[in-house]
Coordinates of C-alpha atoms in Angstrom, one line a residue:
X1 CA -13.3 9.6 -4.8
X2 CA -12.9 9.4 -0.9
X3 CA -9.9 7.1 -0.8
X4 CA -7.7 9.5 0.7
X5 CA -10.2 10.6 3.4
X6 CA -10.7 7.1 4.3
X7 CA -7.2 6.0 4.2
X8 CA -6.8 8.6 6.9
X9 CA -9.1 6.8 8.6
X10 CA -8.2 3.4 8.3
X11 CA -10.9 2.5 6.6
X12 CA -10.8 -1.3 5.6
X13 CA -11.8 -0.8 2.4
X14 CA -10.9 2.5 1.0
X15 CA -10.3 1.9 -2.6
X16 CA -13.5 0.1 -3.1
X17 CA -16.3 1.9 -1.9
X18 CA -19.4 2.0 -4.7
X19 CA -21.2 5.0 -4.3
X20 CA -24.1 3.3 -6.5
X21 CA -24.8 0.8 -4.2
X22 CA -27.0 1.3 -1.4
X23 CA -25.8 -1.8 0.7
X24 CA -22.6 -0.3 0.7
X25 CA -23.2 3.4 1.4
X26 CA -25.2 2.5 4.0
X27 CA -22.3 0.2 5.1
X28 CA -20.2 3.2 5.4
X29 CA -22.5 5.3 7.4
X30 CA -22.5 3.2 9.7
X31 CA -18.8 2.6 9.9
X32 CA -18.6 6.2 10.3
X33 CA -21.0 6.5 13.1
X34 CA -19.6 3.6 15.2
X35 CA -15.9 4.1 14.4
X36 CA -15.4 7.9 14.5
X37 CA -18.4 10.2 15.2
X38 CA -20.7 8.0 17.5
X39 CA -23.2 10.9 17.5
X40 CA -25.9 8.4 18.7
X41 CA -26.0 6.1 21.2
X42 CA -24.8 2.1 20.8
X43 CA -28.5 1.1 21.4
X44 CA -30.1 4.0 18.8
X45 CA -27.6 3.2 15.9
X46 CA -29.7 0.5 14.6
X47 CA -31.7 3.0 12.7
X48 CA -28.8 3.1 10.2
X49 CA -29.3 -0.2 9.3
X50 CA -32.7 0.2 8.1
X51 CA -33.5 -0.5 3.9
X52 CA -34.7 1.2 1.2
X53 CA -36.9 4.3 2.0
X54 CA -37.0 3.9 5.9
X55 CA -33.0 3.9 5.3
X56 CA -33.0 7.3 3.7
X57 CA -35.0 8.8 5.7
X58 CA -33.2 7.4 9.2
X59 CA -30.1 9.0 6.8
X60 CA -31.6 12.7 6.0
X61 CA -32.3 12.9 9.8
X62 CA -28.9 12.0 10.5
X63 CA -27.1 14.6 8.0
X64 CA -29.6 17.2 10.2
X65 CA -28.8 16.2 13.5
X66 CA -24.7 16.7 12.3
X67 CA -25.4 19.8 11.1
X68 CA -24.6 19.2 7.9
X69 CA -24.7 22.3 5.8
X70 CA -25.5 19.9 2.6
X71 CA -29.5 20.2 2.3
X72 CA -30.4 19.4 -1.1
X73 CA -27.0 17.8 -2.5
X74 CA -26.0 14.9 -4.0
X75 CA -25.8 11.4 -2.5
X76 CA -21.9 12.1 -3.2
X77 CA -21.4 15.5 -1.9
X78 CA -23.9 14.5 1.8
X79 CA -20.9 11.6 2.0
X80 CA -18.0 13.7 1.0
X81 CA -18.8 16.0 3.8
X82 CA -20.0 13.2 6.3
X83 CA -15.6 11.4 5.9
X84 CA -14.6 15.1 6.2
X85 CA -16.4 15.4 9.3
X86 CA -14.8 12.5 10.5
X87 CA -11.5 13.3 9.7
X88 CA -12.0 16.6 12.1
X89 CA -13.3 14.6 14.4
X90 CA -10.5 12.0 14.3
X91 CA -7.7 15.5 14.6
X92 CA -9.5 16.9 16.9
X93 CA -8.9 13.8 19.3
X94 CA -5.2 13.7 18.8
X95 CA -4.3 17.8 18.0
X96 CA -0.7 17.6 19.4
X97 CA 0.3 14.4 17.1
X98 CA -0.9 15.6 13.9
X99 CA 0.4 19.2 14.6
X100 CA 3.9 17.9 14.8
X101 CA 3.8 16.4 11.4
X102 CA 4.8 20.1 9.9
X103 CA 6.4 20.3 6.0
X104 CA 10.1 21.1 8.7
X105 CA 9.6 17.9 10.4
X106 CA 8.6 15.8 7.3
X107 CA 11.6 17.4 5.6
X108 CA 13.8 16.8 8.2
X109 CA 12.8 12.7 8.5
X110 CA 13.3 12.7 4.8
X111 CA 16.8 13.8 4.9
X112 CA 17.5 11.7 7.8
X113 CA 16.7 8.8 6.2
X114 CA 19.3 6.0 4.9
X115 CA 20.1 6.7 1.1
X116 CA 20.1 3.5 -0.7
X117 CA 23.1 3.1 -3.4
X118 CA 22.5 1.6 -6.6
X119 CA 25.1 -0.2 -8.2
X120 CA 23.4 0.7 -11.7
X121 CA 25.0 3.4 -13.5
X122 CA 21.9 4.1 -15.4
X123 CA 20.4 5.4 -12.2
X124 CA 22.9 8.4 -11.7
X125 CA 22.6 9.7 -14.8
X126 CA 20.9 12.7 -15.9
X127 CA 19.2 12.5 -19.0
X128 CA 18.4 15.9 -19.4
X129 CA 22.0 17.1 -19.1
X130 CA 23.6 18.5 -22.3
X131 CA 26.1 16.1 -22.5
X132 CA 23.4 13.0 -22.8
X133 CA 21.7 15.1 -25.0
X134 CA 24.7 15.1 -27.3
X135 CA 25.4 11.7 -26.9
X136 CA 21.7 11.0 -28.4
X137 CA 22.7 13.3 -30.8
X138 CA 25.8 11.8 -32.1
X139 CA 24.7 8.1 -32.1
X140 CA 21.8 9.7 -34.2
X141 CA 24.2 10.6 -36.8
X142 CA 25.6 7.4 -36.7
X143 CA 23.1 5.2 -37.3
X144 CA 21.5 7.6 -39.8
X145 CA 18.7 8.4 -38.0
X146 CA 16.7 11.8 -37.8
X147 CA 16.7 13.7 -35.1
X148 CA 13.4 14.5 -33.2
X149 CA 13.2 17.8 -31.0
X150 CA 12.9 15.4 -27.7
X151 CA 15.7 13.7 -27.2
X152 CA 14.0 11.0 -25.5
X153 CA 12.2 9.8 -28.8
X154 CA 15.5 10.3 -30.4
X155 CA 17.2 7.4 -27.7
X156 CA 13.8 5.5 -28.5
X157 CA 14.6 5.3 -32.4
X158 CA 18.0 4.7 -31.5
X159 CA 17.2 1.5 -29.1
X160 CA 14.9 0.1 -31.9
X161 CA 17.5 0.3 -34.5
X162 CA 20.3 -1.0 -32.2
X163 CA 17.9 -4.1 -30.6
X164 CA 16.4 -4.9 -34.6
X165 CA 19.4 -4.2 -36.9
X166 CA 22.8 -4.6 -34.7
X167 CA 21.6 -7.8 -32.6
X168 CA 24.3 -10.9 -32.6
X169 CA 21.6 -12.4 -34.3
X170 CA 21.1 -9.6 -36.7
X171 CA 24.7 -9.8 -37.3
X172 CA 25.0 -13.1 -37.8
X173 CA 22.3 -13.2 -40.4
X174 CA 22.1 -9.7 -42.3
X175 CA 20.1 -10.9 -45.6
X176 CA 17.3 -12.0 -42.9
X177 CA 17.3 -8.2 -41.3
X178 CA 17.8 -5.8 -44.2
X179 CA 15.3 -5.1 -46.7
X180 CA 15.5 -5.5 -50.0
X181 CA 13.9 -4.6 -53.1
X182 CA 12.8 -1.5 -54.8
X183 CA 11.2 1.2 -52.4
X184 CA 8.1 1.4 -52.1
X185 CA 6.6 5.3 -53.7
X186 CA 4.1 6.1 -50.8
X187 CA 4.3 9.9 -52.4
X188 CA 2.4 8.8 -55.3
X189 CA 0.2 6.2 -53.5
X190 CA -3.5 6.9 -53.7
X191 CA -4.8 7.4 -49.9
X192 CA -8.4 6.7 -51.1
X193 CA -9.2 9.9 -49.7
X194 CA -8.5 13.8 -49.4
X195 CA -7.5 15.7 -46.1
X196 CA -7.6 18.6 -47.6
X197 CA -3.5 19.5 -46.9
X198 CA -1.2 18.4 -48.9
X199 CA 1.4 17.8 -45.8
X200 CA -1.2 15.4 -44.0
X201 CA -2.2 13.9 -46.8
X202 CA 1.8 12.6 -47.0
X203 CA 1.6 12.1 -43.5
X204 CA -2.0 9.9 -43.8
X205 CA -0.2 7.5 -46.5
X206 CA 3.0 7.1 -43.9
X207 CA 0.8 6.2 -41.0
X208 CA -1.2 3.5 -43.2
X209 CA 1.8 2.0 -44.3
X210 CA 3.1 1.8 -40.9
X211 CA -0.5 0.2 -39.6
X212 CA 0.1 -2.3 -42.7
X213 CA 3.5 -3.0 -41.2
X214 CA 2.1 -3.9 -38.0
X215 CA -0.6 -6.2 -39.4
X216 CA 1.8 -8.0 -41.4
X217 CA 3.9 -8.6 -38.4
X218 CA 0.8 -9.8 -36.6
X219 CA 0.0 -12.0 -39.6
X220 CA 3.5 -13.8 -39.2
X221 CA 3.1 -14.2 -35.4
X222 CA 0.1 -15.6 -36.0
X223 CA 1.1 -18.3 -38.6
X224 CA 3.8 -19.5 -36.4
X225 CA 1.4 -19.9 -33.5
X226 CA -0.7 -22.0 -35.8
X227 CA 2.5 -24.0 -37.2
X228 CA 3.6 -24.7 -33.6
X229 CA 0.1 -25.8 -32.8
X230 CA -0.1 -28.3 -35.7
X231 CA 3.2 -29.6 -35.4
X232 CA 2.1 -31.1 -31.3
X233 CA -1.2 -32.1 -32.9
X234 CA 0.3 -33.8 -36.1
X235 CA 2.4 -36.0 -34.2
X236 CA 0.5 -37.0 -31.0
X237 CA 2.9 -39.0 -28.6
X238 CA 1.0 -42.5 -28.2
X239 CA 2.1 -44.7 -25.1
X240 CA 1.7 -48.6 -26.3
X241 CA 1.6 -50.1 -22.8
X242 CA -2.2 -48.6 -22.0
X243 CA -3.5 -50.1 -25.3
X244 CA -5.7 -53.0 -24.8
X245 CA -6.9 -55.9 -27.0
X246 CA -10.0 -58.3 -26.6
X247 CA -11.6 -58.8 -23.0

């Protein structure tokens, strides 16, 4: 919750602070104190590196001799204002360099910068232009599939059916891809249970079939794992020249 406040002040650690452990909050404070506000002396911070009661104590008196407005807060909010006040700290000893790092300036070095050209096509396009939108569209038709109101989904049905159905290998083995046999009437399926909506209900028997699907296909990966298994294990590779007979 402070990483940004500490990242501002180069903390060596700020990602992986644990406010629930006392060993490392106290760690902190007294990173603070000897790296940015040195309110006490070198030879009077050792009270900060007291334990358990003596600790928070030596820490309370600290929070008061700051100022801090935070009297009866958290553990959390006392720290939260203890990296801010280090952060003022740290601007107030270099006002003139963080005052010329205005949104102009920023701006400015961003539009200054090199511009790095992909050679990707797919990188200058503009998927939310009306002409991609009616590309979607079309090869929607094509392949027969229904439109959804984001286009995006649309492409993703589209990609599915192109990667599963129109692969070489789909193509060069179409009785292994398309599905045969009677469909299957998932209106007059029994969900084994009533929604209470006639539309969900329909919608409740899709999604089961479509978590059966998935199971099935887990099933399958499965079984080959375990065929691929047995078929090193069956036939172990034996190497005559370490056997050994008699003494």
């Amino acid at each position: 919750m402070f990483k940004r406040k500490l990242l501002a002040l180069d903390h060596h650690a700020p990602d992986s602070v644990n406010i629930n452990d006392e060993r490392e909050i106290k760690n902190l404070v007294l990173w603070l104190e000897n790296q940015k506000i040195r309110r006490y002396k070198i030879e009077n911070r050792g009270v900060l590196e007291a334990d358990g009661p003596q600790w928070r104590a030596n820490f309370e008196k600290y929070c008061k001799d700051l100022a801090s407005p935070i009297v009866d807060g958290s553990m959390e909010e006392k720290l939260e204002w203890l990296i801010g006040y280090a952060v003022s700290l740290e601007y107030a000893d270099d006002v003139g360099k963080y005052k010329a790092q205005t949104a102009e300036n920023i701006s400015k070095t961003v539009l200054t910068a090199p511009k790095v050209e992909s050679s990707n096509p797919l990188d200058n396009m503009d998927f939310e232009s009306a002409d991609f939108k009616k590309g979607v569209l079309t090869l929607a038709q094509i392949l027969n599939i229904t439109p959804h109101p984001d286009h995006l989904i649309t492409l993703q049905a589209v990609s599915k059916v192109v990667r599963e159905r129109l692969s070489q290998e789909a193509l060069d083995n179409p009785n292994n891809i398309i599905v045969k046999g009677k469909p299957f009437p998932f209106q007059e399926a029994d969900l084994g249970f009533d929604m209470g909506d006639y539309v969900l209900n329909q919608a409740a028997k899709i999604l089961r079939l479509l978590y059966i699907h998935d199971l099935r296909d887990l099933q399958t990966n499965i079984n080959e794992t375990i065929v691929a298994v047995q078929s090193i294990t069956a036939d172990p590779k034996t190497d005559t020249k370490l056997g050994q007979v008699g003494r």
